[in-house]
């Protein structure tokens, strides 16, 4: 069953994407460098590591990431110097700790040249030892990634790449100020396969200016032709109050909520016909891909990097704006590069904000993660992990779900809360029933 326009309009409201809980608007300055250092000193291993490389050659107007446009390659050297200082100051349980995942995100990690990329991996491997079967992944802009960089990444052990395509339509690309050659996408994926990489991902965005079903159909044909293993298909979030460069986008050219959902339904239908399975609310993977396997087995996890295959890895964030997720602590580093440099180089506070999770926060995080990843919450599992009577504890949340149940979006059973196939299109709305920290945060819309 597909959602009707009336249903979508009735539930189109601002809401979190739940890459964390509590969500960022609830975080405060009470979490500082000392709190983060204490959590890192006893971090469980193996861990996951995220490194933020903020630099880009162009300012794409749609972008919601933390990035800095720079044409000076020397800026990369200063950034790596600061990262080295941060790595040297890390107090971990051992000089070198076991790591199951290292991910470079941005920005554009391949903005760094060959020498800088090699230096970055040398720095990381001096503190983090990849275990057998570890995933080393990198986000790529195909237009700034050379064959030589792909060779270097493979030589340093990279097992997976994620290629930011967003669209292949020239009209759309011009409207979002993103130069791109489709041939480079194919070349990056071919090089990755030649090196034995797996889980190759393509990012697409729906809801961009001038996107129509006809135009998007061609984009889907283009990207299917390069044979990725996964797709991450994100809803464009127009939040110019957070990302001022988005104000340059012609809002009259943006699809409305009904047309926007039609684009996602088109993606879903096309990818299902091509043999991909839905994973979570916005990912797709081939059946033998480990992300699809994790989805079927109920072991999917969601964090700031999207959907991943392991939920048991503490996340150590490095670099400007990077977020660490360490058991009961979230901590985000300063998001502005100049301030981050001054803090790292001067030895002052680097953590801008964060939150210590209470027992109640951890309980609700578990429930919301189950909904976002598996579209169900098993009451007995939650009760066993957190020592609560689910129905009594969440009486108010369950009552607030009644309208969604009446509309066929959710089902309440004696042993579980289930998001229906129809409700999966509005899973964020279902999850919001269990969020007691919504407050006045300004979020993107749920449709």
Short mmCIF file of C-alpha atoms in Angstrom, two decimals:
data_model
loop_
_atom_site.label_atom_id
_atom_site.label_comp_id
_atom_site.label_asym_id
_atom_site.label_seq_id
_atom_site.Cartn_x
_atom_site.Cartn_y
_atom_site.Cartn_z
CA UNK A 1 0.00 0.00 0.00
CA UNK A 2 1.26 3.48 -0.94
CA UNK A 3 0.50 6.69 0.97
CA UNK A 4 -2.21 8.98 -0.38
CA UNK A 5 -1.57 12.71 -0.83
CA UNK A 6 -4.07 13.41 1.94
CA UNK A 7 -2.22 11.13 4.36
CA UNK A 8 1.14 12.72 3.56
CA UNK A 9 -0.13 16.26 3.98
CA UNK A 10 -1.77 15.34 7.27
CA UNK A 11 1.55 14.16 8.69
CA UNK A 12 4.03 16.53 7.02
CA UNK A 13 5.63 18.27 9.99
CA UNK A 14 9.12 19.12 11.25
CA UNK A 15 10.78 16.14 12.89
CA UNK A 16 14.19 14.63 13.69
CA UNK A 17 15.92 12.10 11.45
CA UNK A 18 17.03 10.27 14.61
CA UNK A 19 20.67 9.71 13.76
CA UNK A 20 21.01 10.20 17.51
CA UNK A 21 18.82 10.28 20.58
CA UNK A 22 18.61 12.67 22.29
CA UNK A 23 18.84 14.77 19.14
CA UNK A 24 21.33 17.62 18.80
CA UNK A 25 18.98 20.48 19.85
CA UNK A 26 18.86 18.89 23.32
CA UNK A 27 22.63 18.96 23.75
CA UNK A 28 24.29 21.48 26.04
CA UNK A 29 27.69 22.93 26.85
CA UNK A 30 27.77 20.92 30.08
CA UNK A 31 29.64 18.19 28.19
CA UNK A 32 33.20 19.39 27.71
CA UNK A 33 36.68 18.05 26.95
CA UNK A 34 36.99 16.51 30.41
CA UNK A 35 33.78 14.52 30.01
CA UNK A 36 34.90 13.29 26.59
CA UNK A 37 38.40 12.43 27.82
CA UNK A 38 36.98 10.40 30.71
CA UNK A 39 34.76 8.44 28.33
CA UNK A 40 37.62 7.84 25.88
CA UNK A 41 39.98 6.60 28.59
CA UNK A 42 37.74 3.59 29.20
CA UNK A 43 36.28 3.16 25.72
CA UNK A 44 35.28 -0.38 24.78
CA UNK A 45 37.16 -2.00 21.93
CA UNK A 46 36.99 -2.65 19.10
CA UNK A 47 35.79 0.86 18.38
CA UNK A 48 34.71 2.74 15.28
CA UNK A 49 36.51 5.89 14.16
CA UNK A 50 35.07 8.77 12.15
CA UNK A 51 37.42 11.41 10.72
CA UNK A 52 35.94 14.61 9.32
CA UNK A 53 37.78 16.20 6.40
CA UNK A 54 35.90 19.46 5.78
CA UNK A 55 37.39 20.71 2.52
CA UNK A 56 35.57 20.97 -0.82
CA UNK A 57 36.52 22.62 -4.10
CA UNK A 58 33.02 23.98 -4.74
CA UNK A 59 30.10 25.07 -2.58
CA UNK A 60 27.18 22.84 -3.52
CA UNK A 61 24.06 24.77 -2.59
CA UNK A 62 22.07 21.74 -1.39
CA UNK A 63 24.73 20.60 1.07
CA UNK A 64 23.86 20.13 4.73
CA UNK A 65 27.31 18.95 5.77
CA UNK A 66 30.00 20.84 7.65
CA UNK A 67 32.43 21.92 4.94
CA UNK A 68 34.87 24.63 3.89
CA UNK A 69 35.55 25.64 0.30
CA UNK A 70 39.26 25.96 -0.38
CA UNK A 71 41.55 25.90 -3.39
CA UNK A 72 44.72 26.03 -1.29
CA UNK A 73 46.23 22.57 -0.91
CA UNK A 74 48.39 23.85 1.94
CA UNK A 75 45.20 24.15 4.01
CA UNK A 76 45.22 20.36 4.17
CA UNK A 77 48.65 20.35 5.79
CA UNK A 78 47.55 22.68 8.56
CA UNK A 79 44.47 20.53 9.12
CA UNK A 80 46.53 17.34 9.35
CA UNK A 81 48.93 19.06 11.75
CA UNK A 82 45.97 19.87 14.02
CA UNK A 83 44.58 16.33 13.69
CA UNK A 84 47.99 14.97 14.66
CA UNK A 85 47.97 17.14 17.76
CA UNK A 86 44.51 15.85 18.62
CA UNK A 87 45.58 12.24 18.09
CA UNK A 88 48.67 12.74 20.25
CA UNK A 89 46.50 14.09 23.07
CA UNK A 90 44.03 11.19 23.01
CA UNK A 91 44.16 9.12 26.18
CA UNK A 92 42.83 5.70 25.21
CA UNK A 93 42.93 2.36 27.06
CA UNK A 94 46.10 1.53 25.10
CA UNK A 95 48.59 3.34 22.88
CA UNK A 96 47.07 1.53 19.90
CA UNK A 97 43.47 0.29 20.16
CA UNK A 98 41.63 -2.27 18.07
CA UNK A 99 39.27 -0.79 15.52
CA UNK A 100 36.48 -2.42 13.52
CA UNK A 101 35.64 0.58 11.36
CA UNK A 102 37.44 3.69 10.11
CA UNK A 103 35.41 6.10 8.01
CA UNK A 104 36.57 9.31 6.32
CA UNK A 105 33.74 11.76 5.73
CA UNK A 106 33.37 15.37 4.83
CA UNK A 107 33.48 17.63 3.06
CA UNK A 108 35.45 15.70 0.50
CA UNK A 109 38.19 13.44 1.91
CA UNK A 110 39.73 13.07 -1.55
CA UNK A 111 40.21 16.83 -1.63
CA UNK A 112 43.44 15.82 0.12
CA UNK A 113 46.22 15.01 -2.33
CA UNK A 114 48.12 11.71 -2.44
CA UNK A 115 50.76 12.76 0.07
CA UNK A 116 48.18 14.13 2.49
CA UNK A 117 45.96 11.05 2.25
CA UNK A 118 48.92 8.79 2.91
CA UNK A 119 49.93 10.91 5.89
CA UNK A 120 46.39 10.79 7.29
CA UNK A 121 46.28 6.99 7.22
CA UNK A 122 49.75 6.77 8.78
CA UNK A 123 48.53 9.00 11.60
CA UNK A 124 45.41 6.93 12.16
CA UNK A 125 47.14 3.56 12.07
CA UNK A 126 49.58 4.78 14.73
CA UNK A 127 46.64 4.90 17.19
CA UNK A 128 44.03 2.58 15.71
CA UNK A 129 44.72 -1.01 14.64
CA UNK A 130 42.17 -2.47 12.18
CA UNK A 131 41.08 -5.93 13.29
CA UNK A 132 40.53 -8.81 10.87
CA UNK A 133 37.49 -8.02 8.76
CA UNK A 134 37.53 -4.32 9.65
CA UNK A 135 35.70 -1.96 7.32
CA UNK A 136 37.69 1.03 6.09
CA UNK A 137 35.47 3.36 4.10
CA UNK A 138 35.69 6.74 2.40
CA UNK A 139 33.17 9.23 1.01
CA UNK A 140 34.11 10.37 -2.50
CA UNK A 141 33.21 13.16 -4.87
CA UNK A 142 33.92 11.43 -8.19
CA UNK A 143 34.87 14.69 -9.89
CA UNK A 144 37.84 15.28 -7.58
CA UNK A 145 38.98 11.66 -7.14
CA UNK A 146 41.81 10.41 -9.34
CA UNK A 147 42.78 6.86 -10.29
CA UNK A 148 45.96 7.35 -8.27
CA UNK A 149 43.95 8.26 -5.18
CA UNK A 150 41.82 5.14 -5.65
CA UNK A 151 45.00 3.06 -5.86
CA UNK A 152 46.33 4.64 -2.68
CA UNK A 153 43.08 4.05 -0.80
CA UNK A 154 43.15 0.39 -1.79
CA UNK A 155 46.79 0.12 -0.75
CA UNK A 156 45.93 1.48 2.70
CA UNK A 157 43.22 -1.13 3.15
CA UNK A 158 40.03 0.71 2.19
CA UNK A 159 37.28 -1.87 1.66
CA UNK A 160 34.30 0.33 0.73
CA UNK A 161 33.58 3.67 -0.93
CA UNK A 162 30.50 5.85 -0.95
CA UNK A 163 30.14 8.03 -4.03
CA UNK A 164 28.15 11.24 -3.79
CA UNK A 165 26.17 11.46 -7.03
CA UNK A 166 22.92 13.16 -5.87
CA UNK A 167 21.71 13.61 -9.48
CA UNK A 168 22.97 13.16 -13.03
CA UNK A 169 20.53 15.65 -14.55
CA UNK A 170 22.34 18.72 -15.96
CA UNK A 171 19.44 21.05 -15.15
CA UNK A 172 19.28 19.88 -11.55
CA UNK A 173 23.06 19.94 -11.15
CA UNK A 174 23.20 23.52 -12.38
CA UNK A 175 20.39 24.52 -10.01
CA UNK A 176 22.34 23.15 -7.02
CA UNK A 177 25.72 24.43 -8.25
CA UNK A 178 27.34 21.00 -8.48
CA UNK A 179 29.67 20.28 -11.42
CA UNK A 180 29.82 16.56 -12.18
CA UNK A 181 30.63 14.10 -14.96
CA UNK A 182 28.72 10.81 -14.85
CA UNK A 183 31.69 9.05 -16.42
CA UNK A 184 33.76 9.72 -13.32
CA UNK A 185 31.20 7.90 -11.17
CA UNK A 186 31.58 4.81 -13.32
CA UNK A 187 35.37 5.09 -13.23
CA UNK A 188 35.48 5.28 -9.42
CA UNK A 189 33.26 2.22 -9.02
CA UNK A 190 35.23 0.28 -11.64
CA UNK A 191 38.50 1.05 -9.86
CA UNK A 192 36.97 0.06 -6.53
CA UNK A 193 35.84 -3.30 -7.92
CA UNK A 194 39.23 -3.86 -9.53
CA UNK A 195 40.71 -3.51 -6.04
CA UNK A 196 38.22 -5.96 -4.52
CA UNK A 197 36.20 -3.38 -2.58
CA UNK A 198 32.65 -4.34 -1.59
CA UNK A 199 29.46 -2.66 -0.42
CA UNK A 200 29.92 0.10 -2.98
CA UNK A 201 27.40 2.85 -2.28
CA UNK A 202 25.89 5.65 -4.35
CA UNK A 203 24.19 8.63 -2.67
CA UNK A 204 21.15 10.18 -4.31
CA UNK A 205 18.96 13.06 -3.16
CA UNK A 206 15.29 13.53 -4.00
CA UNK A 207 13.39 16.78 -3.65
CA UNK A 208 16.01 18.91 -5.42
CA UNK A 209 15.02 21.88 -7.62
CA UNK A 210 13.58 20.99 -11.03
CA UNK A 211 13.45 17.27 -10.25
CA UNK A 212 10.54 15.55 -11.96
CA UNK A 213 9.68 11.89 -12.35
CA UNK A 214 10.93 11.97 -15.93
CA UNK A 215 14.23 13.62 -15.04
CA UNK A 216 14.75 11.38 -12.02
CA UNK A 217 14.06 8.27 -14.11
CA UNK A 218 17.11 9.10 -16.21
CA UNK A 219 19.24 9.60 -13.10
CA UNK A 220 18.16 6.16 -11.86
CA UNK A 221 19.01 4.59 -15.22
CA UNK A 222 22.42 6.27 -15.14
CA UNK A 223 23.35 5.07 -11.65
CA UNK A 224 22.00 1.54 -12.10
CA UNK A 225 24.22 1.27 -15.17
CA UNK A 226 27.34 1.59 -12.97
CA UNK A 227 26.19 -1.35 -10.78
CA UNK A 228 26.57 -0.21 -7.16
CA UNK A 229 25.81 -2.58 -4.29
CA UNK A 230 23.93 -0.03 -2.21
CA UNK A 231 22.00 3.19 -2.50
CA UNK A 232 21.46 5.85 0.15
CA UNK A 233 18.52 7.96 -1.04
CA UNK A 234 18.13 11.06 1.09
CA UNK A 235 15.32 13.56 1.26
CA UNK A 236 16.60 17.06 0.55
CA UNK A 237 16.33 19.09 3.75
CA UNK A 238 15.89 22.77 2.96
CA UNK A 239 17.11 24.45 6.14
CA UNK A 240 18.56 27.84 5.12
CA UNK A 241 18.38 29.02 8.75
CA UNK A 242 21.09 26.42 9.46
CA UNK A 243 22.87 26.39 6.07
CA UNK A 244 22.83 29.89 4.64
CA UNK A 245 24.11 28.84 1.21
CA UNK A 246 20.83 26.96 0.67
CA UNK A 247 19.13 30.35 0.36
CA UNK A 248 20.59 30.50 -3.17
CA UNK A 249 18.30 27.66 -4.25
CA UNK A 250 15.14 28.73 -6.05
CA UNK A 251 12.44 27.56 -3.65
CA UNK A 252 9.80 27.88 -6.39
CA UNK A 253 11.63 25.08 -8.23
CA UNK A 254 11.51 22.68 -5.27
CA UNK A 255 8.97 19.84 -5.46
CA UNK A 256 6.14 20.06 -2.95
CA UNK A 257 5.63 17.29 -0.39
CA UNK A 258 3.36 15.22 -2.66
CA UNK A 259 5.68 15.42 -5.65
CA UNK A 260 8.64 14.80 -3.39
CA UNK A 261 7.16 11.58 -2.02
CA UNK A 262 6.30 10.54 -5.58
CA UNK A 263 10.01 10.75 -6.37
CA UNK A 264 10.86 8.48 -3.46
CA UNK A 265 8.17 5.99 -4.48
CA UNK A 266 9.69 6.04 -7.95
CA UNK A 267 13.11 5.23 -6.49
CA UNK A 268 11.66 2.43 -4.40
CA UNK A 269 9.81 0.86 -7.32
CA UNK A 270 12.77 1.15 -9.69
CA UNK A 271 15.31 -0.27 -7.25
CA UNK A 272 13.05 -3.11 -6.15
CA UNK A 273 12.57 -4.06 -9.81
CA UNK A 274 16.36 -4.01 -10.17
CA UNK A 275 16.73 -6.53 -7.33
CA UNK A 276 17.53 -4.22 -4.41
CA UNK A 277 15.96 -4.62 -0.97
CA UNK A 278 14.79 -1.75 1.23
CA UNK A 279 17.01 -1.16 4.26
CA UNK A 280 15.65 1.14 6.94
CA UNK A 281 13.79 4.21 5.76
CA UNK A 282 16.07 5.43 2.96
CA UNK A 283 18.71 2.82 2.03
CA UNK A 284 18.63 0.00 -0.52
CA UNK A 285 21.04 -2.89 -0.97
CA UNK A 286 21.45 -6.04 -3.01
CA UNK A 287 20.30 -9.15 -1.11
CA UNK A 288 23.82 -10.49 -0.48
CA UNK A 289 25.17 -7.14 0.70
CA UNK A 290 25.95 -7.16 4.42
CA UNK A 291 23.65 -4.16 4.97
CA UNK A 292 20.68 -6.09 3.56
CA UNK A 293 21.70 -9.14 5.58
CA UNK A 294 21.82 -7.05 8.77
CA UNK A 295 18.39 -5.63 7.97
CA UNK A 296 16.88 -9.10 7.59
CA UNK A 297 18.58 -10.31 10.78
CA UNK A 298 17.44 -7.30 12.82
CA UNK A 299 21.00 -6.15 13.62
CA UNK A 300 20.92 -2.86 11.73
CA UNK A 301 22.22 0.27 13.49
CA UNK A 302 21.71 3.97 12.77
CA UNK A 303 24.07 6.79 13.66
CA UNK A 304 25.48 9.99 12.18
CA UNK A 305 26.90 8.04 9.24
CA UNK A 306 23.49 6.57 8.36
CA UNK A 307 22.70 2.87 8.59
CA UNK A 308 25.52 0.53 9.58
CA UNK A 309 25.84 -3.16 10.37
CA UNK A 310 27.03 -3.12 13.98
CA UNK A 311 25.35 -1.53 16.96
CA UNK A 312 27.99 -2.44 19.54
CA UNK A 313 30.81 -0.13 18.43
CA UNK A 314 31.55 3.06 20.36
CA UNK A 315 32.25 5.85 17.89
CA UNK A 316 35.31 8.09 18.24
CA UNK A 317 34.98 11.31 16.24
CA UNK A 318 38.06 13.23 15.11
CA UNK A 319 38.29 16.63 13.46
CA UNK A 320 36.18 19.75 13.17
CA UNK A 321 32.47 19.18 14.01
CA UNK A 322 33.08 15.44 14.57
CA UNK A 323 30.75 13.65 16.97
CA UNK A 324 31.74 10.91 19.40
CA UNK A 325 29.13 8.44 20.66
CA UNK A 326 30.52 6.61 23.68
CA UNK A 327 27.98 4.57 25.67
CA UNK A 328 26.25 7.29 27.72
CA UNK A 329 27.98 10.33 26.18
CA UNK A 330 27.59 12.28 22.95
CA UNK A 331 30.20 14.98 22.34
CA UNK A 332 30.59 17.25 19.31
CA UNK A 333 33.71 19.22 18.50
CA UNK A 334 33.58 22.87 17.49
CA UNK A 335 31.93 23.17 14.05
CA UNK A 336 33.73 26.29 12.80
CA UNK A 337 37.18 25.56 11.42
CA UNK A 338 38.84 28.75 12.67
CA UNK A 339 37.59 28.23 16.23
CA UNK A 340 38.54 24.55 16.06
CA UNK A 341 42.10 25.44 14.99
CA UNK A 342 42.45 27.94 17.81
CA UNK A 343 41.24 25.39 20.35
CA UNK A 344 43.40 22.49 19.17
CA UNK A 345 46.52 24.54 18.58
CA UNK A 346 46.08 26.57 21.76
CA UNK A 347 45.08 23.73 24.04
CA UNK A 348 41.67 25.18 24.91
CA UNK A 349 38.20 23.63 24.84
CA UNK A 350 37.49 21.66 21.64
CA UNK A 351 34.12 20.13 22.56
CA UNK A 352 31.33 22.58 21.81
CA UNK A 353 28.37 20.61 23.14
CA UNK A 354 27.07 17.19 23.98
CA UNK A 355 24.92 15.28 26.41
CA UNK A 356 25.18 12.64 29.09
CA UNK A 357 22.40 10.14 28.57
CA UNK A 358 20.25 9.40 31.58
CA UNK A 359 18.77 5.93 32.04
CA UNK A 360 15.55 7.34 30.57
CA UNK A 361 17.42 8.68 27.54
CA UNK A 362 19.07 5.31 26.93
CA UNK A 363 15.72 3.56 27.18
CA UNK A 364 14.09 5.88 24.65
CA UNK A 365 17.16 5.74 22.41
CA UNK A 366 16.79 1.96 22.30
CA UNK A 367 13.09 2.16 21.42
CA UNK A 368 13.54 4.81 18.72
CA UNK A 369 16.53 3.00 17.20
CA UNK A 370 14.48 -0.20 16.99
CA UNK A 371 11.74 1.64 15.14
CA UNK A 372 14.11 3.43 12.75
CA UNK A 373 16.12 0.30 11.96
CA UNK A 374 13.71 -2.62 12.26
CA UNK A 375 10.26 -0.97 12.16
CA UNK A 376 9.26 -2.74 15.36
CA UNK A 377 9.89 -2.69 19.08
CA UNK A 378 9.71 -5.95 21.00
CA UNK A 379 8.42 -5.03 24.43
CA UNK A 380 10.01 -7.99 26.20
CA UNK A 381 13.48 -7.17 24.88
CA UNK A 382 13.19 -3.55 26.01
CA UNK A 383 11.87 -4.62 29.41
CA UNK A 384 14.74 -7.08 29.88
CA UNK A 385 17.42 -4.57 28.90
CA UNK A 386 16.08 -1.64 30.90
CA UNK A 387 14.04 -3.13 33.73
CA UNK A 388 10.75 -1.42 32.93
CA UNK A 389 7.16 -2.44 32.35
CA UNK A 390 6.89 -1.28 28.74
CA UNK A 391 3.15 -0.63 28.61
CA UNK A 392 3.12 1.21 31.93
CA UNK A 393 6.24 3.25 31.22
CA UNK A 394 5.13 4.30 27.75
CA UNK A 395 1.41 4.63 28.43
CA UNK A 396 1.37 8.22 27.19
CA UNK A 397 3.37 7.41 24.04
CA UNK A 398 1.17 4.44 23.23
CA UNK A 399 -1.94 6.57 23.67
CA UNK A 400 -0.52 9.20 21.31
CA UNK A 401 -0.07 6.51 18.66
CA UNK A 402 -3.82 5.87 18.53
CA UNK A 403 -4.45 8.17 15.52
CA UNK A 404 -1.55 6.54 13.63
CA UNK A 405 -2.98 3.12 14.45
CA UNK A 406 -6.40 4.21 13.17
CA UNK A 407 -4.79 5.35 9.91
CA UNK A 408 -2.97 2.06 9.44
CA UNK A 409 0.53 3.42 10.10
CA UNK A 410 1.25 1.41 13.25
CA UNK A 411 -0.03 -1.61 15.12
CA UNK A 412 -0.06 -2.17 18.87
CA UNK A 413 0.28 -5.80 19.95
CA UNK A 414 0.64 -7.35 23.38
CA UNK A 415 4.31 -8.14 22.70
CA UNK A 416 5.40 -5.42 20.28
CA UNK A 417 4.83 -2.11 18.54
CA UNK A 418 4.91 -2.58 14.77
CA UNK A 419 5.29 -0.02 12.00
CA UNK A 420 3.15 -1.18 9.08
CA UNK A 421 4.40 -1.21 5.47
CA UNK A 422 2.38 1.98 4.95
CA UNK A 423 3.78 3.49 8.14
CA UNK A 424 7.37 3.00 7.00
CA UNK A 425 7.01 6.06 4.80
CA UNK A 426 6.29 8.05 7.97
CA UNK A 427 8.43 6.15 10.47
CA UNK A 428 9.88 9.40 11.82
CA UNK A 429 6.36 10.41 12.88
CA UNK A 430 5.91 7.08 14.66
CA UNK A 431 9.26 7.42 16.44
CA UNK A 432 8.39 10.93 17.60
CA UNK A 433 5.72 9.47 19.88
CA UNK A 434 8.53 8.08 22.08
CA UNK A 435 10.62 11.28 22.04
CA UNK A 436 10.11 13.28 25.23
CA UNK A 437 12.71 15.90 24.25
CA UNK A 438 11.20 17.28 21.04
CA UNK A 439 10.92 20.79 22.48
CA UNK A 440 11.39 23.67 20.09
CA UNK A 441 14.10 22.19 17.88
CA UNK A 442 13.91 23.27 14.23
CA UNK A 443 14.00 20.16 12.05
CA UNK A 444 13.52 19.25 8.42
CA UNK A 445 10.04 18.09 7.44
CA UNK A 446 9.04 14.44 7.62
CA UNK A 447 7.73 14.34 4.03
#
